mmCIF file of C-alpha atoms in Angstrom:
data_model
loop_
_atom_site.group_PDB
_atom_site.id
_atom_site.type_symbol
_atom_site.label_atom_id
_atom_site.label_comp_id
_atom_site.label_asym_id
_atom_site.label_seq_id
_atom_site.Cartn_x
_atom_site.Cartn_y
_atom_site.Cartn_z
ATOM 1 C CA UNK P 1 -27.527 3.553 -13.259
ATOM 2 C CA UNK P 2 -25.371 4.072 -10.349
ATOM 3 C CA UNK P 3 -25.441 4.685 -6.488
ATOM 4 C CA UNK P 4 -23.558 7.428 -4.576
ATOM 5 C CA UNK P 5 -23.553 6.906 -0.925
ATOM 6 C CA UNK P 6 -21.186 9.062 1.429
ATOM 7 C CA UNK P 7 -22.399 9.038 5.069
ATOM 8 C CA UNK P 8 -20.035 10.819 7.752
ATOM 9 C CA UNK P 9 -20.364 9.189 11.896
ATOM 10 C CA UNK P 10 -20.533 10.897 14.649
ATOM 11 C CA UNK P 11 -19.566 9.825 17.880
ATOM 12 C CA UNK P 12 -21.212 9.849 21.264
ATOM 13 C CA UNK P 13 -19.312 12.963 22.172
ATOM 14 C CA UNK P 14 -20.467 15.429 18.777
ATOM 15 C CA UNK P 15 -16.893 14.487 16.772
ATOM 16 C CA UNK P 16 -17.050 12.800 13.426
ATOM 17 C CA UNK P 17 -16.184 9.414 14.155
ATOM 18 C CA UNK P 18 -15.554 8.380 10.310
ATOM 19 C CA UNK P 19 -16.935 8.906 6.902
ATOM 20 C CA UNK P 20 -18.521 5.629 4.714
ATOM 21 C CA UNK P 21 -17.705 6.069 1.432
ATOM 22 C CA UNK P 22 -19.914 3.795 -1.090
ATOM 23 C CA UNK P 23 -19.580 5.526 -4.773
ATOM 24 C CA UNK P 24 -19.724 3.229 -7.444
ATOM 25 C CA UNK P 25 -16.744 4.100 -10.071
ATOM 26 C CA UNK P 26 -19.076 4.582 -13.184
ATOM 27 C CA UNK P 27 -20.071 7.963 -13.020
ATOM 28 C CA UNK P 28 -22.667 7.048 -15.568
ATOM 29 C CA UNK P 29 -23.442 4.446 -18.734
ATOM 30 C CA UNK P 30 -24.590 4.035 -21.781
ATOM 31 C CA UNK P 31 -24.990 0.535 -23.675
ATOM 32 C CA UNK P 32 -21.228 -0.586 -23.718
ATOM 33 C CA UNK P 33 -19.763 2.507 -22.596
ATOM 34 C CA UNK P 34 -19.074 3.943 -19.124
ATOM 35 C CA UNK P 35 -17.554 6.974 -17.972
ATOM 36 C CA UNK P 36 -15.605 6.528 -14.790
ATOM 37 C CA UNK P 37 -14.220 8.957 -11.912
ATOM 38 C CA UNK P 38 -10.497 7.734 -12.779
ATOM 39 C CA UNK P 39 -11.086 8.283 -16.454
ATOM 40 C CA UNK P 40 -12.540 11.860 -16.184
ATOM 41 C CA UNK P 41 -9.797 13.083 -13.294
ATOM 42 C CA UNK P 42 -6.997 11.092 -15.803
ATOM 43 C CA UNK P 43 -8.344 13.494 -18.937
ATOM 44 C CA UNK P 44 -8.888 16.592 -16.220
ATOM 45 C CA UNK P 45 -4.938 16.333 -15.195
ATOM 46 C CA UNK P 46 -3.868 16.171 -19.036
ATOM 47 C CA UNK P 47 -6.402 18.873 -19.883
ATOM 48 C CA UNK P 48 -5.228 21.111 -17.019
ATOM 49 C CA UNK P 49 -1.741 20.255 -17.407
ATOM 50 C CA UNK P 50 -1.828 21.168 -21.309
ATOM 51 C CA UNK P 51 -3.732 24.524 -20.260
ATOM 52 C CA UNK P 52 -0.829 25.765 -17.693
ATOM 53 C CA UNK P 53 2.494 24.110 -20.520
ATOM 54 C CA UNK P 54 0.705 26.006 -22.914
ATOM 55 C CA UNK P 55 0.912 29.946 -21.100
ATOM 56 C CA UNK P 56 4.312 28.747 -20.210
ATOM 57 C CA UNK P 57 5.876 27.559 -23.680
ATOM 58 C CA UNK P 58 4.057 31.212 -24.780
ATOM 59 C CA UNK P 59 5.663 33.127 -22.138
ATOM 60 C CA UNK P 60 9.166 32.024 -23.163
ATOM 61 C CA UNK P 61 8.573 31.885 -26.884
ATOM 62 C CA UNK P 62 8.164 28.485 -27.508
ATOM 63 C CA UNK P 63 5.740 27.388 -30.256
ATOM 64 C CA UNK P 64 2.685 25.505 -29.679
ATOM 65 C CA UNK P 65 3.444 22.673 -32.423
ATOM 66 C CA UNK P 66 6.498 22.123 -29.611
ATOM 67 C CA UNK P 67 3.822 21.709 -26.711
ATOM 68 C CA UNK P 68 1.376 19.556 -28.974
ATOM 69 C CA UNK P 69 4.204 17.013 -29.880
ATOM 70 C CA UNK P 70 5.154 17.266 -26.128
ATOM 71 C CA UNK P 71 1.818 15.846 -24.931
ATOM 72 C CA UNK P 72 1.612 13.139 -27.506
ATOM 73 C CA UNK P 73 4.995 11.987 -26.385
ATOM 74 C CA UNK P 74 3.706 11.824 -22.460
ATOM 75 C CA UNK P 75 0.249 10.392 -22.869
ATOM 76 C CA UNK P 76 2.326 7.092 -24.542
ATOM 77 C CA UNK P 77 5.210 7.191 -22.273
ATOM 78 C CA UNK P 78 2.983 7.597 -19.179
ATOM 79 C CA UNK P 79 0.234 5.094 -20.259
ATOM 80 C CA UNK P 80 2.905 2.476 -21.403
ATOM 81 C CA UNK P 81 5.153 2.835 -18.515
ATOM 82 C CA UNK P 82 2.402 3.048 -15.900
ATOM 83 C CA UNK P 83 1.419 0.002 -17.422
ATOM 84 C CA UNK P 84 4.217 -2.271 -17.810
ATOM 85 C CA UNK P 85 5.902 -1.168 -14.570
ATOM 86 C CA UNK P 86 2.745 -2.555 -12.511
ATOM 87 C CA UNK P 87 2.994 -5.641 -14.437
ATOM 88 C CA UNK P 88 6.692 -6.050 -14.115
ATOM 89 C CA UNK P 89 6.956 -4.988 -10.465
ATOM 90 C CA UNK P 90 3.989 -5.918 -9.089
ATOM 91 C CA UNK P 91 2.534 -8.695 -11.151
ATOM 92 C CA UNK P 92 5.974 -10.024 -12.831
ATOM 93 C CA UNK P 93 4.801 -14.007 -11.963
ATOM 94 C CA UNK P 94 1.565 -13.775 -13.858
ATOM 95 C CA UNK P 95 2.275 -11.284 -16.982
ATOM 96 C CA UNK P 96 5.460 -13.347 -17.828
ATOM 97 C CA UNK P 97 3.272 -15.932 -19.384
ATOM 98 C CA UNK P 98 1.252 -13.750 -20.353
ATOM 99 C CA UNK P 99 2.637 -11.310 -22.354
ATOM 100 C CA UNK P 100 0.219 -9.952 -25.216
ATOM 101 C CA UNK P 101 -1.900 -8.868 -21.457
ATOM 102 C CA UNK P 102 0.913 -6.226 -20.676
ATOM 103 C CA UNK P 103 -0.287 -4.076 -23.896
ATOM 104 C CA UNK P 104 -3.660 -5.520 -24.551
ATOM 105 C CA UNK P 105 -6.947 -4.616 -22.192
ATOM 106 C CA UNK P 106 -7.699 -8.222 -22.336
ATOM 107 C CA UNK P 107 -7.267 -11.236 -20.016
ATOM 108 C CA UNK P 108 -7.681 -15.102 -20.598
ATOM 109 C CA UNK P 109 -10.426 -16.139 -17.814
ATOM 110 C CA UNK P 110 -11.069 -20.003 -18.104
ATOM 111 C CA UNK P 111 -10.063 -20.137 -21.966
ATOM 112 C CA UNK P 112 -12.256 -17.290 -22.630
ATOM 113 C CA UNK P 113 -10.559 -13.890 -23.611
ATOM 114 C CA UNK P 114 -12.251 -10.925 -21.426
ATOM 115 C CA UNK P 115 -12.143 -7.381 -21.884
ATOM 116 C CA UNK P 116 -10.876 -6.025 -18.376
ATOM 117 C CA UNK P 117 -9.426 -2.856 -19.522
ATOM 118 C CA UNK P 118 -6.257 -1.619 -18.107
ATOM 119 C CA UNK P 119 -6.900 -2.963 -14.738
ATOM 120 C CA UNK P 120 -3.363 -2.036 -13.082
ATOM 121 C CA UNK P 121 -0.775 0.830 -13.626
ATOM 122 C CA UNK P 122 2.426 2.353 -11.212
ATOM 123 C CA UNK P 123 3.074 5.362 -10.832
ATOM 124 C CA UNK P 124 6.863 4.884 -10.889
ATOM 125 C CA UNK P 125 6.522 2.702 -14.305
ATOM 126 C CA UNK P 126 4.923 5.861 -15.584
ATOM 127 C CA UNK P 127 7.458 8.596 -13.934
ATOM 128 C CA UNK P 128 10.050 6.503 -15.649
ATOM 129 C CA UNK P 129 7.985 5.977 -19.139
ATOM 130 C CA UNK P 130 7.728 9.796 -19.171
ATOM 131 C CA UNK P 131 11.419 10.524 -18.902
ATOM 132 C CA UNK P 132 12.151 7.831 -21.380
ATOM 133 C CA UNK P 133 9.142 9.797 -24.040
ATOM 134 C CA UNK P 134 10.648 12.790 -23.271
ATOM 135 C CA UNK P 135 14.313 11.594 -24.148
ATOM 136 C CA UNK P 136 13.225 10.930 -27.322
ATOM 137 C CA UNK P 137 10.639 13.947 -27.678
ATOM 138 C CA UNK P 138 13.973 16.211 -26.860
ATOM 139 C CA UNK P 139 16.399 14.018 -29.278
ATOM 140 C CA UNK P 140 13.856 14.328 -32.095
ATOM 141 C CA UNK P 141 13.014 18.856 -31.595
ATOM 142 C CA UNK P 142 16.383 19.240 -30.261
ATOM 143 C CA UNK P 143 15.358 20.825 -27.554
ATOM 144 C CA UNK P 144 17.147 21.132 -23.992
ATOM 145 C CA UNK P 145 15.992 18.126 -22.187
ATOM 146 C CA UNK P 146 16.113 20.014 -18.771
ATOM 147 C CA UNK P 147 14.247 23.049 -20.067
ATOM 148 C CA UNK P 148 11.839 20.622 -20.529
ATOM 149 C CA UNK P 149 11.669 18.811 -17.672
ATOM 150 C CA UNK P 150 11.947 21.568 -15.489
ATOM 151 C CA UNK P 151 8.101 22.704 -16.587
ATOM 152 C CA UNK P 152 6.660 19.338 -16.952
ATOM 153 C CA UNK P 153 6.995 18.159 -13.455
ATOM 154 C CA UNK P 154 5.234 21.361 -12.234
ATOM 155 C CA UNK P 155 2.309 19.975 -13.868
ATOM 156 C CA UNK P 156 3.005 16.285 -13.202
ATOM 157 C CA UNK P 157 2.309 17.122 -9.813
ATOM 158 C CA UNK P 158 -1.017 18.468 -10.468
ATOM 159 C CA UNK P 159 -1.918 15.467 -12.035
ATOM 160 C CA UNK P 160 -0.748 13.223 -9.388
ATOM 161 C CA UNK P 161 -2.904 15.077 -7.421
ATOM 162 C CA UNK P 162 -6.299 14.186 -9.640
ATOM 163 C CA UNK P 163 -5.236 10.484 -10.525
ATOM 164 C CA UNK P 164 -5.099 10.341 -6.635
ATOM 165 C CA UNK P 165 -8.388 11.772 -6.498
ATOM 166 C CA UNK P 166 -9.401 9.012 -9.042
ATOM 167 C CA UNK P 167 -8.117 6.302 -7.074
ATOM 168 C CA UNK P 168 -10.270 7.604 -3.939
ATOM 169 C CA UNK P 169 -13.417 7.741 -5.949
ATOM 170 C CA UNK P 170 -12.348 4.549 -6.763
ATOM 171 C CA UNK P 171 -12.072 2.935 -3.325
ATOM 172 C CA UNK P 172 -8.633 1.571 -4.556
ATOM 173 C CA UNK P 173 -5.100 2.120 -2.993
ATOM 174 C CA UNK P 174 -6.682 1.967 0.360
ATOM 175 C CA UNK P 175 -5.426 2.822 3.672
ATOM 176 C CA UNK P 176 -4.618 0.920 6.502
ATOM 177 C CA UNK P 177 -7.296 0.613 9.505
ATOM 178 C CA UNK P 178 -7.289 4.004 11.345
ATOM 179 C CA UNK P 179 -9.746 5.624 14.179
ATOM 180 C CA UNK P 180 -8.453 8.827 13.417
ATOM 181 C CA UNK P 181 -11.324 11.402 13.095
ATOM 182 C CA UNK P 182 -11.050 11.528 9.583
ATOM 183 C CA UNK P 183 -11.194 7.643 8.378
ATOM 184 C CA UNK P 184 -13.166 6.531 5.956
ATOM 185 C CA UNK P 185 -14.926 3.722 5.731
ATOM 186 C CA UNK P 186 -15.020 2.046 2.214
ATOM 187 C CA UNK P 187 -17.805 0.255 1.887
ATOM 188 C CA UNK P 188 -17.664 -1.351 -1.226
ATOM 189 C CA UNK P 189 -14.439 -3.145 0.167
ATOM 190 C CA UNK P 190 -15.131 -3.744 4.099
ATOM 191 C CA UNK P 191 -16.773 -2.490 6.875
ATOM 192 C CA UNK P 192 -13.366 -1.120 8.142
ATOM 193 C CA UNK P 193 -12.555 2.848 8.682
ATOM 194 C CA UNK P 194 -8.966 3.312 7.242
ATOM 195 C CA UNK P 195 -6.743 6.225 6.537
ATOM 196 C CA UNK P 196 -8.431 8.106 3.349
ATOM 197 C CA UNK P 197 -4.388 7.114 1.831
ATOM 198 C CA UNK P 198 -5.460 8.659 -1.623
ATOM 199 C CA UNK P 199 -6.313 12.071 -0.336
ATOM 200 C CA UNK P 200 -3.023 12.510 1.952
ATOM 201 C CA UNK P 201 -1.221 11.921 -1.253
ATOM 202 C CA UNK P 202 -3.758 14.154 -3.632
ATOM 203 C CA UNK P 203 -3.037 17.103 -1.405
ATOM 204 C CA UNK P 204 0.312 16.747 -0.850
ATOM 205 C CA UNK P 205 0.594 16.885 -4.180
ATOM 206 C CA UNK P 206 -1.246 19.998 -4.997
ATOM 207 C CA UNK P 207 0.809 21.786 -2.162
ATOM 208 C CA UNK P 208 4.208 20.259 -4.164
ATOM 209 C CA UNK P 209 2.228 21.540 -7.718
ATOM 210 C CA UNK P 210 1.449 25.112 -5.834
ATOM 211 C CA UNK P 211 5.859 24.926 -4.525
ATOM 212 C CA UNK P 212 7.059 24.251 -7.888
ATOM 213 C CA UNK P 213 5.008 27.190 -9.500
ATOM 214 C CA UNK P 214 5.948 29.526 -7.188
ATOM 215 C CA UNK P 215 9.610 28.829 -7.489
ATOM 216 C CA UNK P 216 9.288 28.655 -11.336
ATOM 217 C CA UNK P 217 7.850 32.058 -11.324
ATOM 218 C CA UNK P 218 10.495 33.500 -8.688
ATOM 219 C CA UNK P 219 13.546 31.494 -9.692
ATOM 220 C CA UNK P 220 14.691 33.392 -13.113
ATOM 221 C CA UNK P 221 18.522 32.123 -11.634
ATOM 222 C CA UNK P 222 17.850 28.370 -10.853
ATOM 223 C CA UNK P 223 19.890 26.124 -12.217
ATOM 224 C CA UNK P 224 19.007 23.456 -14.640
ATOM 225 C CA UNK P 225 17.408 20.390 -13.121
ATOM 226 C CA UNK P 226 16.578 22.103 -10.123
ATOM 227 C CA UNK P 227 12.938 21.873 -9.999
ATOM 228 C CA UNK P 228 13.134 18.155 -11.479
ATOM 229 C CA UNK P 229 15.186 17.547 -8.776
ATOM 230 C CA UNK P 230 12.656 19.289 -5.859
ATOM 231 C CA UNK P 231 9.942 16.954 -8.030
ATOM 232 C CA UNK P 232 11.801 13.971 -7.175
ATOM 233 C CA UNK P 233 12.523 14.354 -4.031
ATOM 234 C CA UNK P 234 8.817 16.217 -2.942
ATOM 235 C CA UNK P 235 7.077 13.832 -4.503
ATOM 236 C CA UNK P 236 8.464 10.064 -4.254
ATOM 237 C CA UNK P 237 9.968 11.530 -0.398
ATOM 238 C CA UNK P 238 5.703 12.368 0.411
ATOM 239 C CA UNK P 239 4.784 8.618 -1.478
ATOM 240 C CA UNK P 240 7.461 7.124 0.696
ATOM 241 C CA UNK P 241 6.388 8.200 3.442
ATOM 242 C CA UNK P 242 2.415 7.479 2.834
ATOM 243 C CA UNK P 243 3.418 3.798 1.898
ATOM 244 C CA UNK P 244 3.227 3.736 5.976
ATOM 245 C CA UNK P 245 -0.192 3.816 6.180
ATOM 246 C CA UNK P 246 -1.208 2.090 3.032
ATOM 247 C CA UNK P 247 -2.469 -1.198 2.397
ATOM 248 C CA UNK P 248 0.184 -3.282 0.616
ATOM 249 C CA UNK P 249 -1.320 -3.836 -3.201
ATOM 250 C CA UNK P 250 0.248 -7.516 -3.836
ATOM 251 C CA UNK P 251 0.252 -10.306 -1.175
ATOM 252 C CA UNK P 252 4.282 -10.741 -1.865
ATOM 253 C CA UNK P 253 5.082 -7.230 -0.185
ATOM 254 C CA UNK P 254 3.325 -8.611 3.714
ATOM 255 C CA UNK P 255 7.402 -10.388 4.123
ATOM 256 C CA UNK P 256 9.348 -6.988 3.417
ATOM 257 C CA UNK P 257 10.393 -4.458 5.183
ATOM 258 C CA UNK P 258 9.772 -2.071 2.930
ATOM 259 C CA UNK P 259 6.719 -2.504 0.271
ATOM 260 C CA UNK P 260 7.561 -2.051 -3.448
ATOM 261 C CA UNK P 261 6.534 1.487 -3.565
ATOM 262 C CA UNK P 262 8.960 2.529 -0.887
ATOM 263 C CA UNK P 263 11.913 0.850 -2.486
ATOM 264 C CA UNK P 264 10.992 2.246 -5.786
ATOM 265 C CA UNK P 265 10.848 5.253 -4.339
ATOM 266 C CA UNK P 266 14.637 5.692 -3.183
ATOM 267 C CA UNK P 267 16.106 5.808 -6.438
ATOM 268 C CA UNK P 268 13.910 8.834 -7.404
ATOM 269 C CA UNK P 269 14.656 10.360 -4.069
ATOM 270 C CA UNK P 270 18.608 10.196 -4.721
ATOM 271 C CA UNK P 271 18.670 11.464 -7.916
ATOM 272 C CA UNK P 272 16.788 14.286 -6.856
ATOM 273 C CA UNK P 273 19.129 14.884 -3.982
ATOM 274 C CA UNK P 274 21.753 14.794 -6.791
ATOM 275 C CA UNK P 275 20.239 17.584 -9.370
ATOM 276 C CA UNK P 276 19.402 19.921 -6.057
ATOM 277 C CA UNK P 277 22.771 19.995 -4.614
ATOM 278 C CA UNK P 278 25.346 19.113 -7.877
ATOM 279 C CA UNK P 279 27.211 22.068 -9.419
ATOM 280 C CA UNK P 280 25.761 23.675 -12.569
ATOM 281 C CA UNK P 281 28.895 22.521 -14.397
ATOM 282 C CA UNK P 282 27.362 18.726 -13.739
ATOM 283 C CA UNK P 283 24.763 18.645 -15.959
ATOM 284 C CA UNK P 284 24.065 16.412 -18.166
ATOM 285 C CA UNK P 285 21.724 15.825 -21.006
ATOM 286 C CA UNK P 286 22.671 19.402 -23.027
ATOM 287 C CA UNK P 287 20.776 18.868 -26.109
ATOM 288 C CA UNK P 288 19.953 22.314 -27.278
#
């Protein structure tokens, strides 16, 4: 059983004043399992993403055993560093006595071990799980690592832009209050209308997915780590700059200056600066 709820304001003078927003995660369930919004936008991005790798490793006569290893290698490095970097950068004082939580879906409430599921992964934990899996994925088919990475991150943005969607059908990752036009109220957290946070970055993310397609198809003469580097910097430059009008996700970041997102951003940013503007002769990483 669940509830869907979405009710748009209008104000005195005809304009939409904000939208309430009261969807309950579980899109349905049945005894002890439930199918959530996250879950079925999280296996739509790796469905979608396999789809588009898949015409491309054909187009440039690459086989598809490469493409099936490939996505093996991301769904770990992804899940396992979106995983451990929430719990080492956002939640470092709790998991470091608890361990065995970082890997397992389980958490000690009270003495009593609970099933909580994954509750908690980063986005930049996972960017830098999937560089790590693909490393190794490159070391092991001897494959160029930038050939690689060049492709992926075309569809890494796509699926930044559903596990965003997720998020929003999740009423998580919030926005700060707003009475812009378009605020949404989230119901099942406040009565507050706030910046819809999730869908700013969702759709800048499809525009960076639609960017990086168009140059792959027109750029026959980029250099190597070029589009990795346009990821880098599109990407973590649009989640720096979003981090503005989110709600901070740990008590800890209200002192800084910049929240944990923003300064975990930068890196990403400068090395993408770097692969954009270095010399081809630069390169690194030249497994064949």
């Amino acid at each position: 059983m669940f509830v869907h709820h979405i009710n748009a304001q209008i104000s005195m003078f005809g304009f939409l004043s904000s939208i309430h927003w009261n969807i309950e995660p579980e899109i349905f369930r049945i005894g002890g399992f439930g199918l959530r919004y996250y879950t079925l936008c999280f296996m739509l991005a790796f469905f979608l993403s396999y789809v588009i790798l898949l015409r491309i490793f054909k187009k440039e006569g690459k086989p598809q055993e490469l493409l099936d290893q490939l996505t093996i290698y991301v769904f770990i490095g992804t899940v396992l560093g979106a995983r451990l970097g929430h719990c080492l950068f956002y939640e470092f004082d709790y998991y470091k006595n608890h361990l065995l939580e970082m890997i397992l879906p389980i958490r000690n409430v009270n003495g009593h071990i609970t099933f909580t599921g994954f509750q908690g992964l980063a986005s930049h934990g996972g960017a830098i799980g999937i560089i790590i899996a693909l490393l190794l994925y490159c070391r092991k088919t001897k494959i160029n690592f930038w050939w690689v990475a060049d492709r992926l991150v075309i569809v890494a943005a796509l699926s930044g832009a559903f596990i965003r969607t997720g998020n929003f059908f999740n009423s998580e990752i919030i926005g700060k209050p707003s009475d812009l036009p378009w605020s949404v109220v989230f119901s099942q957290i406040d009565a507050i209308p706030r910046h819809p946070a999730q869908l700013y970055e969702a759709i800048g993310y499809l525009i960076i997915f639609i960017l990086l397609l168009n140059l792959y198809k027109q750029g026959k003469h980029l250099k190597p780590a070029f589009l990795f580097g346009c990821f880098m910097v599109m990407v973590f430059g649009l989640r720096f700059i979003v981090e503005f009008v989110k709600e901070n996700q740990e008590a800890f970041e209200n002192s800084m200056a910049l929240n944990m997102g923003q300064l975990l951003s930068l890196p990403f940013v400068a090395i993408g600066l770097y692969l954009i503007f270095r010399k081809r002769s630069e390169v690194g990483l030249k497994t064949k």
